[in-house]
Tab-separated table of C-alpha atoms in Angstrom:
chain	number	residue	atom	x	y	z
Y	888	MET	CA	7.026	-14.907	93.042
Y	889	ALA	CA	9.579	-12.647	94.838
Y	890	LYS	CA	12.346	-10.675	92.973
Y	891	ASN	CA	15.983	-12.354	92.994
Y	892	ALA	CA	18.963	-10.403	94.380
Y	893	TYR	CA	20.538	-10.519	90.921
Y	894	THR	CA	18.065	-8.072	89.382
Y	895	LYS	CA	15.340	-5.880	90.122
Y	896	PHE	CA	12.903	-7.546	88.288
Y	897	PHE	CA	10.383	-10.476	89.134
Y	898	LEU	CA	7.486	-12.350	88.093
Y	899	ARG	CA	3.959	-12.029	89.575
Y	900	THR	CA	2.573	-15.381	88.515
Y	901	LYS	CA	2.180	-18.661	90.094
Y	902	ALA	CA	2.415	-20.544	86.640
Y	903	ALA	CA	5.556	-22.656	86.308
Y	904	SER	CA	5.529	-22.404	82.323
Y	905	GLY	CA	4.371	-20.214	79.776
Y	906	ASN	CA	5.171	-16.481	79.334
Y	907	ALA	CA	4.482	-13.576	81.775
Y	908	PHE	CA	5.533	-9.851	82.217
Y	909	LEU	CA	8.385	-8.805	84.521
Y	910	TYR	CA	7.605	-6.245	87.198
Y	911	THR	CA	9.656	-3.941	89.440
Y	912	ARG	CA	9.084	-2.019	92.466
Y	913	ARG	CA	10.328	1.601	93.331
Y	914	GLN	CA	9.914	4.298	95.731
Y	915	SER	CA	8.594	7.802	94.843
Y	916	ASP	CA	7.849	10.288	97.404
Y	917	GLY	CA	7.253	7.459	99.997
Y	918	GLU	CA	5.059	5.597	97.896
Y	919	ASN	CA	5.788	1.933	96.701
Y	920	LEU	CA	5.214	1.824	93.174
Y	921	LEU	CA	4.586	-1.638	91.497
Y	922	LEU	CA	5.610	-1.014	87.750
Y	923	LYS	CA	5.188	-3.393	85.024
Y	924	SER	CA	8.108	-3.657	82.517
Y	925	PHE	CA	6.061	-4.361	79.331
Y	926	VAL	CA	8.929	-7.123	78.767
Y	927	GLU	CA	7.611	-10.574	78.508
Y	928	VAL	CA	9.705	-13.608	79.346
Y	929	ASP	CA	9.685	-17.529	79.471
Y	930	ILE	CA	8.427	-18.246	82.739
Y	931	LYS	CA	10.911	-21.366	83.103
Y	932	GLN	CA	13.519	-19.790	81.572
Y	933	TRP	CA	13.707	-17.066	83.696
Y	934	SER	CA	12.954	-18.885	86.908
Y	935	ASP	CA	15.955	-21.115	86.074
Y	936	ALA	CA	18.355	-18.165	85.512
Y	937	VAL	CA	17.817	-16.518	88.790
Y	938	SER	CA	18.002	-19.619	90.796
Y	939	SER	CA	21.635	-19.213	91.580
Y	940	THR	CA	24.460	-16.597	90.657
Y	941	SER	CA	26.138	-18.694	88.459
Y	942	LYS	CA	23.109	-19.255	86.125
Y	943	TRP	CA	22.359	-15.800	86.339
Y	944	ASN	CA	25.930	-14.716	85.374
Y	945	LYS	CA	25.775	-17.412	82.470
Y	946	PHE	CA	22.266	-16.254	81.366
Y	947	ARG	CA	23.171	-12.614	81.784
Y	948	SER	CA	26.245	-13.163	79.356
Y	949	GLY	CA	24.650	-15.799	77.091
Y	950	GLU	CA	21.247	-16.013	75.685
Y	951	GLY	CA	19.716	-13.650	77.942
Y	952	LYS	CA	22.316	-10.748	77.129
Y	953	TYR	CA	19.654	-8.540	75.050
Y	954	LEU	CA	16.877	-9.006	77.697
Y	955	CYS	CA	19.207	-8.203	80.487
Y	956	ASP	CA	20.470	-4.955	78.437
Y	957	LYS	CA	16.737	-4.118	77.980
Y	958	LEU	CA	16.016	-4.424	81.606
Y	959	ASP	CA	19.248	-2.280	82.485
Y	960	GLU	CA	17.911	0.455	80.182
Y	961	ILE	CA	14.443	0.232	81.648
Y	962	THR	CA	15.973	0.585	85.175
Y	963	ALA	CA	18.165	3.513	84.045
Y	964	THR	CA	15.087	5.064	82.462
Y	965	ILE	CA	12.942	4.638	85.637
Y	966	ASP	CA	15.950	6.269	87.696
Y	967	LEU	CA	16.010	9.013	85.337
Y	968	VAL	CA	12.325	9.574	85.724
Y	969	LEU	CA	12.338	9.279	89.219
Y	970	SER	CA	15.116	12.070	89.274
Y	971	GLN	CA	12.711	14.641	87.970
Y	972	PRO	CA	10.134	16.685	89.373
Y	973	ASN	CA	6.728	15.111	90.061
Y	974	PRO	CA	7.379	11.498	88.790
Y	975	THR	CA	4.004	10.151	88.538
Y	976	LYS	CA	3.136	6.440	87.723
Y	977	LYS	CA	1.829	7.281	84.373
Y	978	LYS	CA	5.055	9.127	83.440
Y	979	LEU	CA	6.998	6.107	84.535
Y	980	GLU	CA	4.700	3.730	82.617
Y	981	LYS	CA	5.209	5.779	79.515
Y	982	ALA	CA	8.762	5.881	79.829
Y	983	ILE	CA	9.099	2.163	80.363
Y	984	VAL	CA	6.969	1.274	77.160
Y	985	SER	CA	8.984	3.468	75.161
Y	986	VAL	CA	12.232	1.418	76.139
Y	987	ALA	CA	10.333	-2.034	76.155
Y	988	GLN	CA	8.385	-1.642	73.055
Y	989	ARG	CA	11.131	0.451	71.233
Y	990	GLU	CA	11.615	-2.105	68.474
Y	991	GLN	CA	7.860	-2.603	68.100
Y	992	ILE	CA	7.275	0.912	67.966
Y	993	GLN	CA	10.142	1.526	65.577
Y	994	GLU	CA	8.600	-1.310	63.510
Y	995	GLN	CA	5.340	0.153	63.675
Y	996	ALA	CA	6.774	3.514	62.707
Y	997	ALA	CA	8.810	1.992	59.829
Y	998	LEU	CA	5.336	0.018	58.655
Y	999	LYS	CA	3.524	3.423	59.019
Y	1000	LYS	CA	6.237	5.198	56.923
Y	1001	ALA	CA	6.404	2.432	54.522
Y	1002	GLN	CA	2.404	2.362	54.029
Y	1003	GLU	CA	2.532	6.226	53.564
Y	1004	GLU	CA	5.260	6.011	51.054
Y	1005	ALA	CA	3.515	3.434	49.390
Y	1006	GLN	CA	0.328	5.640	49.587
Y	1007	GLU	CA	2.309	8.728	48.423
Y	1008	ARG	CA	3.612	6.571	45.416
Y	1009	LYS	CA	0.086	5.383	44.560
Y	1010	ARG	CA	-1.016	8.790	44.797
Y	1011	ALA	CA	1.919	10.043	42.673
Y	1012	GLN	CA	1.400	7.503	40.015
Y	1013	ARG	CA	-2.594	8.278	40.242
Y	1014	GLU	CA	-1.695	11.927	39.817
Y	1015	ALA	CA	0.865	11.178	37.039
Y	1016	GLU	CA	-1.851	8.673	35.319
Y	1017	GLN	CA	-4.455	11.569	35.719
Y	1018	ARG	CA	-2.038	13.941	34.248
Y	1019	ARG	CA	-1.046	11.734	31.402
Y	1020	LYS	CA	-4.778	11.042	30.672
Y	1021	LYS	CA	-5.411	14.815	30.795
Y	1022	GLU	CA	-2.535	15.713	28.293
Y	1023	GLU	CA	-3.549	12.797	26.127
Y	1024	LEU	CA	-7.204	14.306	26.395
Y	1025	GLU	CA	-6.033	17.809	25.579
Y	1026	ALA	CA	-3.751	16.474	22.802
Y	1027	MET	CA	-6.919	14.821	21.465
Y	1028	LEU	CA	-8.845	17.665	21.575
Y	1029	ARG	CA	-6.090	19.981	20.233
Y	1030	GLN	CA	-5.639	17.776	17.566
Y	1031	ARG	CA	-9.459	17.629	16.890
Y	1032	GLU	CA	-9.562	21.365	16.900
Y	1033	GLU	CA	-6.448	21.758	14.626
Y	1034	SER	CA	-8.074	18.966	12.434
Y	1035	PHE	CA	-9.433	20.718	9.064
Y	1036	ILE	CA	-11.145	17.348	8.239
Y	1037	VAL	CA	-12.933	17.444	11.762
Y	1038	ALA	CA	-13.779	20.806	11.193
Y	1039	LEU	CA	-15.277	20.151	7.745
Y	1040	ASP	CA	-17.457	17.579	9.117
Y	1041	VAL	CA	-18.709	19.561	12.005
Y	1042	PHE	CA	-19.209	22.669	9.675
Y	1043	ILE	CA	-21.252	20.734	7.141
Y	1044	ASP	CA	-23.383	18.786	9.831
Y	1045	ALA	CA	-24.206	22.263	11.504
Y	1046	ALA	CA	-25.029	24.046	8.223
Y	1047	PRO	CA	-28.690	23.196	8.366
Y	1048	ALA	CA	-29.039	25.086	11.590
Y	1049	ARG	CA	-26.747	27.868	10.537
Y	1050	THR	CA	-27.963	30.984	9.086
Y	1051	TRP	CA	-26.174	33.519	6.609
Y	1052	HIS	CA	-27.382	37.189	6.934
Y	1053	GLY	CA	-30.325	36.058	9.011
Y	1054	LYS	CA	-31.400	33.388	6.600
Y	1055	PRO	CA	-31.028	29.564	6.663
Y	1056	ILE	CA	-28.225	28.026	4.701
Y	1057	GLY	CA	-29.571	26.809	1.265
Y	1058	LEU	CA	-29.555	23.226	0.034
Y	1059	LYS	CA	-27.824	24.371	-2.771
Y	1060	THR	CA	-24.972	25.676	-0.681
Y	1061	ILE	CA	-25.001	22.541	1.639
Y	1062	GLN	CA	-24.438	20.362	-1.503
Y	1063	HIS	CA	-21.493	22.664	-2.497
Y	1064	TYR	CA	-20.104	22.006	1.068
Y	1065	LYS	CA	-20.192	17.998	0.480
Y	1066	HIS	CA	-19.024	18.190	-2.899
Y	1067	LEU	CA	-15.920	19.768	-1.437
Y	1068	ARG	CA	-15.827	16.815	1.249
Y	1069	ARG	CA	-15.993	14.251	-1.238
Y	1070	TYR	CA	-13.051	15.524	-3.352
Y	1071	ILE	CA	-11.102	16.333	-0.066
Y	1072	ARG	CA	-11.636	12.596	0.843
Y	1073	ASP	CA	-10.434	11.634	-2.375
Y	1074	PHE	CA	-7.442	13.818	-2.303
Y	1075	MET	CA	-6.529	12.207	1.163
Y	1076	ASN	CA	-6.859	8.757	-0.268
Y	1077	LYS	CA	-4.603	9.423	-3.187
Y	1078	LYS	CA	-2.112	11.006	-0.655
Y	1079	HIS	CA	-2.496	8.268	1.644
Y	1080	ILE	CA	-3.082	10.422	4.571
Y	1081	THR	CA	-5.690	10.164	7.279
Y	1082	ASP	CA	-6.079	13.845	8.277
Y	1083	ILE	CA	-5.329	17.251	7.358
Y	1084	ARG	CA	-4.359	19.948	10.133
Y	1085	PHE	CA	-5.063	23.546	9.688
Y	1086	ASP	CA	-1.298	24.280	9.875
Y	1087	GLU	CA	-0.965	22.179	6.553
Y	1088	LEU	CA	-3.276	24.361	4.751
Y	1089	ASN	CA	-0.623	26.492	2.934
Y	1090	LYS	CA	0.498	27.209	-0.580
Y	1091	SER	CA	1.968	23.748	-1.050
Y	1092	PHE	CA	-1.631	22.350	-0.168
Y	1093	TYR	CA	-3.325	24.897	-2.389
Y	1094	SER	CA	-1.124	23.804	-5.267
Y	1095	GLU	CA	-1.275	20.412	-4.661
Y	1096	TYR	CA	-5.217	20.510	-4.433
Y	1097	LEU	CA	-5.417	22.214	-7.658
Y	1098	THR	CA	-3.270	19.863	-9.490
Y	1099	PHE	CA	-5.367	16.905	-7.904
Y	1100	ALA	CA	-8.634	18.646	-8.891
Y	1101	TYR	CA	-7.683	19.582	-12.428
Y	1102	GLY	CA	-6.665	15.980	-12.765
Y	1103	GLU	CA	-10.200	14.865	-11.615
Y	1104	GLY	CA	-11.638	16.728	-14.432
Y	1105	LEU	CA	-13.101	19.627	-12.404
Y	1106	LYS	CA	-13.220	23.297	-14.142
Y	1107	LEU	CA	-11.800	26.351	-12.625
Y	1108	ASN	CA	-14.926	27.660	-11.283
Y	1109	THR	CA	-15.701	24.422	-9.586
Y	1110	ILE	CA	-12.179	24.604	-7.921
Y	1111	GLY	CA	-12.719	27.947	-7.086
Y	1112	ASP	CA	-15.856	27.137	-4.954
Y	1113	HIS	CA	-13.916	24.463	-3.273
Y	1114	ILE	CA	-11.089	27.100	-2.425
Y	1115	LYS	CA	-14.084	29.292	-1.189
Y	1116	VAL	CA	-15.379	27.089	1.072
Y	1117	ILE	CA	-12.064	25.856	2.512
Y	1118	LYS	CA	-11.579	29.448	3.338
Y	1119	THR	CA	-15.012	29.924	4.726
Y	1120	VAL	CA	-14.481	26.901	7.125
Y	1121	ILE	CA	-11.232	28.293	8.165
Y	1122	ARG	CA	-12.782	31.656	9.196
Y	1123	ASP	CA	-15.498	29.934	11.220
Y	1124	GLN	CA	-12.549	28.666	13.452
Y	1125	PRO	CA	-11.128	30.530	16.680
Y	1126	MET	CA	-8.586	33.074	15.719
Y	1127	ARG	CA	-5.803	30.929	17.035
Y	1128	ILE	CA	-6.610	28.180	14.434
Y	1129	GLN	CA	-7.050	30.881	11.605
Y	1130	CYS	CA	-3.606	32.058	12.216
Y	1131	MET	CA	-2.425	28.593	11.545
Y	1132	ALA	CA	-3.906	28.856	8.016
Y	1133	GLU	CA	-3.241	32.296	7.330
Y	1134	GLU	CA	-0.831	31.455	4.314
Y	1135	PHE	CA	-3.932	29.641	2.592
Y	1136	LEU	CA	-6.068	32.571	3.552
Y	1137	ARG	CA	-4.124	34.702	1.250
Y	1138	CYS	CA	-4.024	32.259	-1.730
Y	1139	GLU	CA	-5.647	33.515	-4.922
Y	1140	LYS	CA	-9.167	33.051	-5.409
Y	1141	LEU	CA	-10.138	31.141	-8.541
Y	1142	LYS	CA	-12.971	32.585	-11.007
Y	1143	GLU	CA	-13.625	33.201	-14.423
Y	1144	GLU	CA	-16.461	34.307	-16.396
Y	1145	SER	CA	-18.605	31.224	-17.527
Y	1146	GLU	CA	-19.974	31.383	-21.048
Y	1147	SER	CA	-23.826	31.436	-21.134
Y	1148	ILE	CA	-26.485	32.643	-23.291
Y	1149	ALA	CA	-29.726	34.709	-23.186
Y	1150	LEU	CA	-32.673	33.456	-25.096
Y	1151	LEU	CA	-33.816	35.908	-27.775
Y	1152	GLU	CA	-37.546	36.667	-27.538
Y	1153	SER	CA	-38.113	34.793	-31.020
Y	1154	GLU	CA	-36.517	31.916	-29.409
Y	1155	ILE	CA	-38.675	32.146	-26.408
Y	1156	ALA	CA	-41.813	32.191	-28.505
Y	1157	LEU	CA	-40.659	29.075	-30.401
Y	1158	ILE	CA	-40.465	27.268	-26.961
Y	1159	ALA	CA	-43.715	28.433	-25.939
Y	1160	LYS	CA	-45.614	27.222	-29.130
Y	1161	GLN	CA	-43.698	23.987	-29.357
Y	1162	GLU	CA	-45.842	20.926	-29.197
Y	1163	LEU	CA	-44.681	18.319	-26.469
Y	1164	PRO	CA	-45.903	14.843	-25.955
Y	1165	THR	CA	-46.536	14.730	-22.240
Y	1166	GLU	CA	-48.227	16.762	-19.597
Y	1167	HIS	CA	-45.240	16.954	-17.480
Y	1168	LEU	CA	-42.804	18.387	-20.159
Y	1169	GLN	CA	-45.589	20.852	-21.109
Y	1170	THR	CA	-45.832	22.213	-17.488
Y	1171	VAL	CA	-42.216	22.451	-17.334
Y	1172	ARG	CA	-42.251	24.505	-20.508
Y	1173	ASN	CA	-44.862	26.756	-19.446
Y	1174	MET	CA	-43.006	27.355	-15.946
Y	1175	PHE	CA	-39.757	28.088	-17.755
Y	1176	VAL	CA	-41.759	30.512	-20.403
Y	1177	LEU	CA	-43.167	32.342	-17.149
Y	1178	MET	CA	-39.684	32.521	-15.782
Y	1179	CYS	CA	-38.435	34.157	-18.956
Y	1180	TRP	CA	-40.943	36.728	-18.672
Y	1181	THR	CA	-40.754	37.523	-14.768
Y	1182	GLY	CA	-36.976	37.006	-14.465
Y	1183	VAL	CA	-37.629	35.071	-11.073
Y	1184	ARG	CA	-35.342	32.434	-9.946
Y	1185	HIS	CA	-36.347	28.903	-9.434
Y	1186	SER	CA	-36.450	28.888	-5.726
Y	1187	ASP	CA	-39.228	31.615	-6.059
Y	1188	LEU	CA	-41.184	30.111	-8.793
Y	1189	GLU	CA	-43.963	28.563	-6.511
Y	1190	GLN	CA	-44.555	32.188	-5.445
Y	1191	LEU	CA	-45.795	33.035	-8.874
Y	1192	ASN	CA	-49.722	32.328	-8.308
Y	1193	TYR	CA	-52.809	34.397	-7.934
Y	1194	ASN	CA	-52.165	35.088	-4.236
Y	1195	SER	CA	-48.996	37.127	-4.907
Y	1196	ILE	CA	-50.731	39.305	-7.570
Y	1197	GLN	CA	-51.251	43.090	-6.689
Y	1198	VAL	CA	-53.287	45.271	-9.116
Y	1199	THR	CA	-52.954	48.958	-9.031
Y	1200	GLU	CA	-55.803	51.498	-9.440
Y	1201	ASP	CA	-54.925	51.743	-13.101
Y	1202	GLY	CA	-55.325	48.108	-13.702
Y	1203	GLU	CA	-51.636	47.339	-13.768
Y	1204	ARG	CA	-50.906	43.806	-12.407
Y	1205	TYR	CA	-47.654	42.737	-10.367
Y	1206	PHE	CA	-46.202	39.924	-8.738
Y	1207	GLN	CA	-45.134	40.835	-5.332
Y	1208	PHE	CA	-43.183	38.327	-3.114
Y	1209	LYS	CA	-40.064	38.074	-0.814
Y	1210	ALA	CA	-37.231	36.595	-2.589
Y	1211	ASN	CA	-35.988	33.351	-0.999
Y	1212	LYS	CA	-32.158	33.821	-1.677
Y	1213	THR	CA	-32.215	37.643	-0.341
Y	1214	ASP	CA	-35.141	37.833	1.765
Y	1215	LYS	CA	-36.059	41.070	0.035
Y	1216	THR	CA	-39.533	42.042	-1.620
Y	1217	SER	CA	-39.459	41.732	-5.358
Y	1218	VAL	CA	-42.417	43.675	-7.498
Y	1219	VAL	CA	-42.351	42.284	-11.150
Y	1220	LYS	CA	-44.697	43.616	-13.406
Y	1221	ILE	CA	-46.844	41.147	-15.291
Y	1222	LEU	CA	-46.266	41.344	-18.979
Y	1223	PRO	CA	-48.732	40.225	-21.570
Y	1224	GLU	CA	-46.486	37.078	-22.363
Y	1225	ALA	CA	-46.679	36.223	-18.707
Y	1226	GLN	CA	-50.127	36.665	-18.478
Y	1227	SER	CA	-50.651	34.084	-20.985
Y	1228	ILE	CA	-49.132	31.570	-18.788
Y	1229	LEU	CA	-51.280	32.407	-16.002
Y	1230	ASP	CA	-54.610	31.990	-18.295
Y	1231	LEU	CA	-53.354	28.727	-18.801
Y	1232	TYR	CA	-53.920	27.843	-14.913
Y	1233	ASN	CA	-57.043	29.818	-14.381
Y	1234	ASP	CA	-55.272	33.183	-14.023
Y	1235	GLY	CA	-52.692	31.556	-11.420
Y	1236	LYS	CA	-55.264	30.200	-9.283
Y	1237	GLU	CA	-54.407	26.590	-10.113
Y	1238	MET	CA	-50.720	26.668	-10.606
Y	1239	PRO	CA	-48.913	23.357	-10.845
Y	1240	ARG	CA	-46.342	21.918	-8.290
Y	1241	VAL	CA	-43.029	23.197	-8.765
Y	1242	ILE	CA	-40.350	20.055	-9.035
Y	1243	SER	CA	-36.562	20.263	-8.116
Y	1244	ASN	CA	-34.215	22.177	-10.045
Y	1245	GLN	CA	-32.409	19.056	-11.276
Y	1246	LYS	CA	-35.620	17.620	-12.579
Y	1247	PHE	CA	-36.264	20.901	-14.014
Y	1248	ASN	CA	-33.296	20.910	-15.943
Y	1249	ASP	CA	-33.703	17.220	-16.838
Y	1250	ALA	CA	-36.896	17.959	-18.525
Y	1251	LEU	CA	-36.039	21.231	-20.127
Y	1252	LYS	CA	-33.108	19.309	-21.963
Y	1253	ASP	CA	-35.907	17.251	-23.732
Y	1254	ILE	CA	-37.907	20.339	-24.377
Y	1255	MET	CA	-34.914	22.098	-25.841
Y	1256	LYS	CA	-34.057	19.273	-28.273
Y	1257	ALA	CA	-37.769	19.019	-29.428
Y	1258	VAL	CA	-37.594	22.567	-30.115
Y	1259	TYR	CA	-34.609	22.208	-32.027
Y	1260	GLU	CA	-35.566	19.403	-33.917
Y	1261	ALA	CA	-38.747	21.178	-35.029
Y	1262	ASN	CA	-37.001	24.259	-36.022
Y	1263	PRO	CA	-33.163	23.164	-37.249
Y	1264	GLU	CA	-32.783	26.497	-39.177
Y	1265	SER	CA	-33.603	28.579	-36.230
Y	1266	THR	CA	-30.984	30.728	-34.182
Y	1267	LEU	CA	-31.022	27.782	-31.564
Y	1268	ALA	CA	-28.830	25.908	-34.056
Y	1269	GLY	CA	-26.132	28.355	-33.905
Y	1270	TYR	CA	-22.849	27.452	-32.259
Y	1271	VAL	CA	-21.235	29.025	-29.170
Y	1272	THR	CA	-17.563	28.253	-28.012
Y	1273	LYS	CA	-17.468	27.731	-24.529
Y	1274	ALA	CA	-13.748	28.387	-23.245
Y	1275	TYR	CA	-12.773	27.380	-19.816
Y	1276	THR	CA	-9.695	26.604	-17.723
Y	1277	ALA	CA	-9.371	22.956	-16.731
Y	1278	ASP	CA	-6.813	19.923	-16.932
Y	1279	VAL	CA	-4.851	19.904	-20.185
Y	1280	GLY	CA	-2.891	16.594	-19.163
Y	1281	ASN	CA	-0.939	15.250	-16.005
Y	1282	GLY	CA	-2.741	17.889	-13.865
Y	1283	ARG	CA	-1.613	20.795	-15.606
Y	1284	ALA	CA	-4.068	23.740	-16.154
Y	1285	GLY	CA	-4.742	25.103	-19.298
Y	1286	ARG	CA	-7.407	26.552	-21.701
Y	1287	LYS	CA	-9.968	24.226	-23.185
Y	1288	LYS	CA	-12.935	25.047	-25.582
Y	1289	ASP	CA	-16.154	23.185	-26.242
Y	1290	ILE	CA	-18.581	23.979	-29.061
Y	1291	TYR	CA	-22.216	23.810	-28.229
Y	1292	GLN	CA	-25.536	24.691	-30.078
Y	1293	ARG	CA	-27.462	27.322	-28.425
Y	1294	TRP	CA	-30.186	24.941	-27.504
Y	1295	GLN	CA	-27.609	22.762	-25.718
Y	1296	MET	CA	-26.712	25.555	-23.413
Y	1297	VAL	CA	-30.410	26.123	-22.081
Y	1298	SER	CA	-30.865	25.536	-18.378
Y	1299	CYS	CA	-33.176	26.751	-15.774
Y	1300	HIS	CA	-31.345	29.789	-14.899
Y	1301	THR	CA	-31.380	30.871	-18.710
Y	1302	ALA	CA	-34.694	32.083	-18.106
Y	1303	ARG	CA	-33.491	34.856	-15.534
Y	1304	ARG	CA	-30.481	35.762	-17.685
Y	1305	SER	CA	-32.923	36.074	-20.860
Y	1306	PHE	CA	-35.412	38.354	-18.955
Y	1307	ALA	CA	-32.581	40.778	-17.919
Y	1308	THR	CA	-31.185	40.773	-21.305
Y	1309	ASN	CA	-34.358	41.132	-23.128
Y	1310	MET	CA	-35.630	44.065	-20.926
Y	1311	ARG	CA	-32.740	45.730	-21.465
Y	1312	LEU	CA	-33.115	45.289	-25.345
Y	1313	ARG	CA	-36.473	46.556	-25.242
Y	1314	GLY	CA	-34.909	49.958	-23.755
Y	1315	ASN	CA	-35.630	49.457	-19.995
Y	1316	ASP	CA	-33.326	51.291	-17.759
Y	1317	ARG	CA	-30.767	48.888	-15.676
Y	1318	ASP	CA	-32.370	50.429	-12.418
Y	1319	VAL	CA	-35.728	49.414	-13.638
Y	1320	ILE	CA	-34.723	46.126	-14.312
Y	1321	CYS	CA	-32.733	45.575	-10.997
Y	1322	ALA	CA	-35.908	46.414	-9.362
Y	1323	ALA	CA	-37.626	43.592	-11.086
Y	1324	THR	CA	-34.872	41.140	-10.609
Y	1325	GLY	CA	-33.879	42.005	-7.175
Y	1326	HIS	CA	-30.356	42.871	-8.047
Y	1327	THR	CA	-28.793	45.207	-5.772
Y	1328	THR	CA	-26.333	46.870	-7.980
Y	1329	GLU	CA	-26.399	47.402	-11.572
Y	1330	ALA	CA	-22.667	45.809	-11.616
Y	1331	SER	CA	-24.331	42.447	-10.555
Y	1332	LEU	CA	-27.026	43.002	-13.068
Y	1333	SER	CA	-24.522	43.291	-15.829
Y	1334	ARG	CA	-23.243	39.758	-15.492
Y	1335	TYR	CA	-26.721	38.629	-16.436
Y	1336	ILE	CA	-27.432	40.787	-19.499
Y	1337	LYS	CA	-25.948	39.373	-22.621
Y	1338	GLU	CA	-25.664	41.609	-25.572
Y	1339	ASP	CA	-23.209	40.643	-28.503
Y	1340	ARG	CA	-20.831	43.550	-29.825
Y	1341	LEU	CA	-23.045	44.004	-32.900
Y	1342	THR	CA	-26.110	44.689	-30.444
Y	1343	ARG	CA	-23.913	47.043	-28.552
Y	1344	ALA	CA	-22.646	49.020	-31.324
Y	1345	SER	CA	-26.304	49.472	-32.614
Y	1346	ARG	CA	-27.113	51.428	-29.557
Y	1347	LEU	CA	-24.491	53.824	-29.993
Y	1348	LYS	CA	-25.933	57.499	-30.794
């Protein structure tokens, strides 16, 4: 279809209806160029518009104004490219497209920009969410790290795998840890709190916990053990956490000398000869007497057997073993009183199984009651006043006194204390006794030796 005189653009289709692209022709360096306008028109409408001058003018000023303005701009663009050096068809088509499809290009650019902005917003939101989660995680980790309660649980759970001076943490020590945890939880329940942070471990907490613990009927030494464990947990943390609880670390440690007894040799003799109704009580009694004449701890009792006996050239017999608590070698001379117990078990070759400390003490109570009832006039009937710090009302600490008979104060550990005391009363030097008991200093041994003032005075020369 030929172009009309009213415009430089024309259709190249024989179709009478539908849509088609407009074309134009131009000369460049003697070459006749057929250029596609990339502007699509309604064939019937365009053909009618270019059929006469009046229709064209009406179309151009009316509904075809936008189209004609676009064609004029394309024409001007073509003229501009043709006026430049080396105006190739490719350059012309590119310039035509930039005008003909400007809106589409702009829409695509706007859409792309909107998509990129949407993606950027999503990325920013995603990063913000990641930061939020990271901050929440860090806050949670900080909260866990700064939580004394979490640290206490971790400390106790890890205790069986921990060592102290190269030795595993003992069961008794772990029981002390758990005892503290039980009372800390009771303290929290009473205060209606769910956590205790390290920065809350201060003098105020110290005072509040003491008031609570005294109110629960705990004695000063037990509370002192709790304070000691809390400080141990604090010192197990990183320095940053330790600094948060520095005020608590400076709080006073609590400990007072507890009243205890040492059995006289005559009292041990009464125990040794006491008739008992069961083999179980007889066995516990025999092991207790053996401990009284060797000074060993309950934890080392199972090592007192034939295999640990060493005999010197002059026939002296000794127990030699490595103490469980200190991991140091102890050498204890087998005194005649101890040998008499070994003889009951084929010179130690058939020693009985050692029961737990708790069961041992339970049986010992029955044994001591039987000894007292059989010997009501003995020194075991004597009275001992036991003074200690405890609650005297409304959580206030004060001195309290309980009165016991000597037989009521006997426990498994009394045997070790009795050995140290009786060996001292026999005239043995402290360093000799230390070698037997495994005490590293005479000062630590002194806590075991129980001499009344009259006995001490009698030794003055």
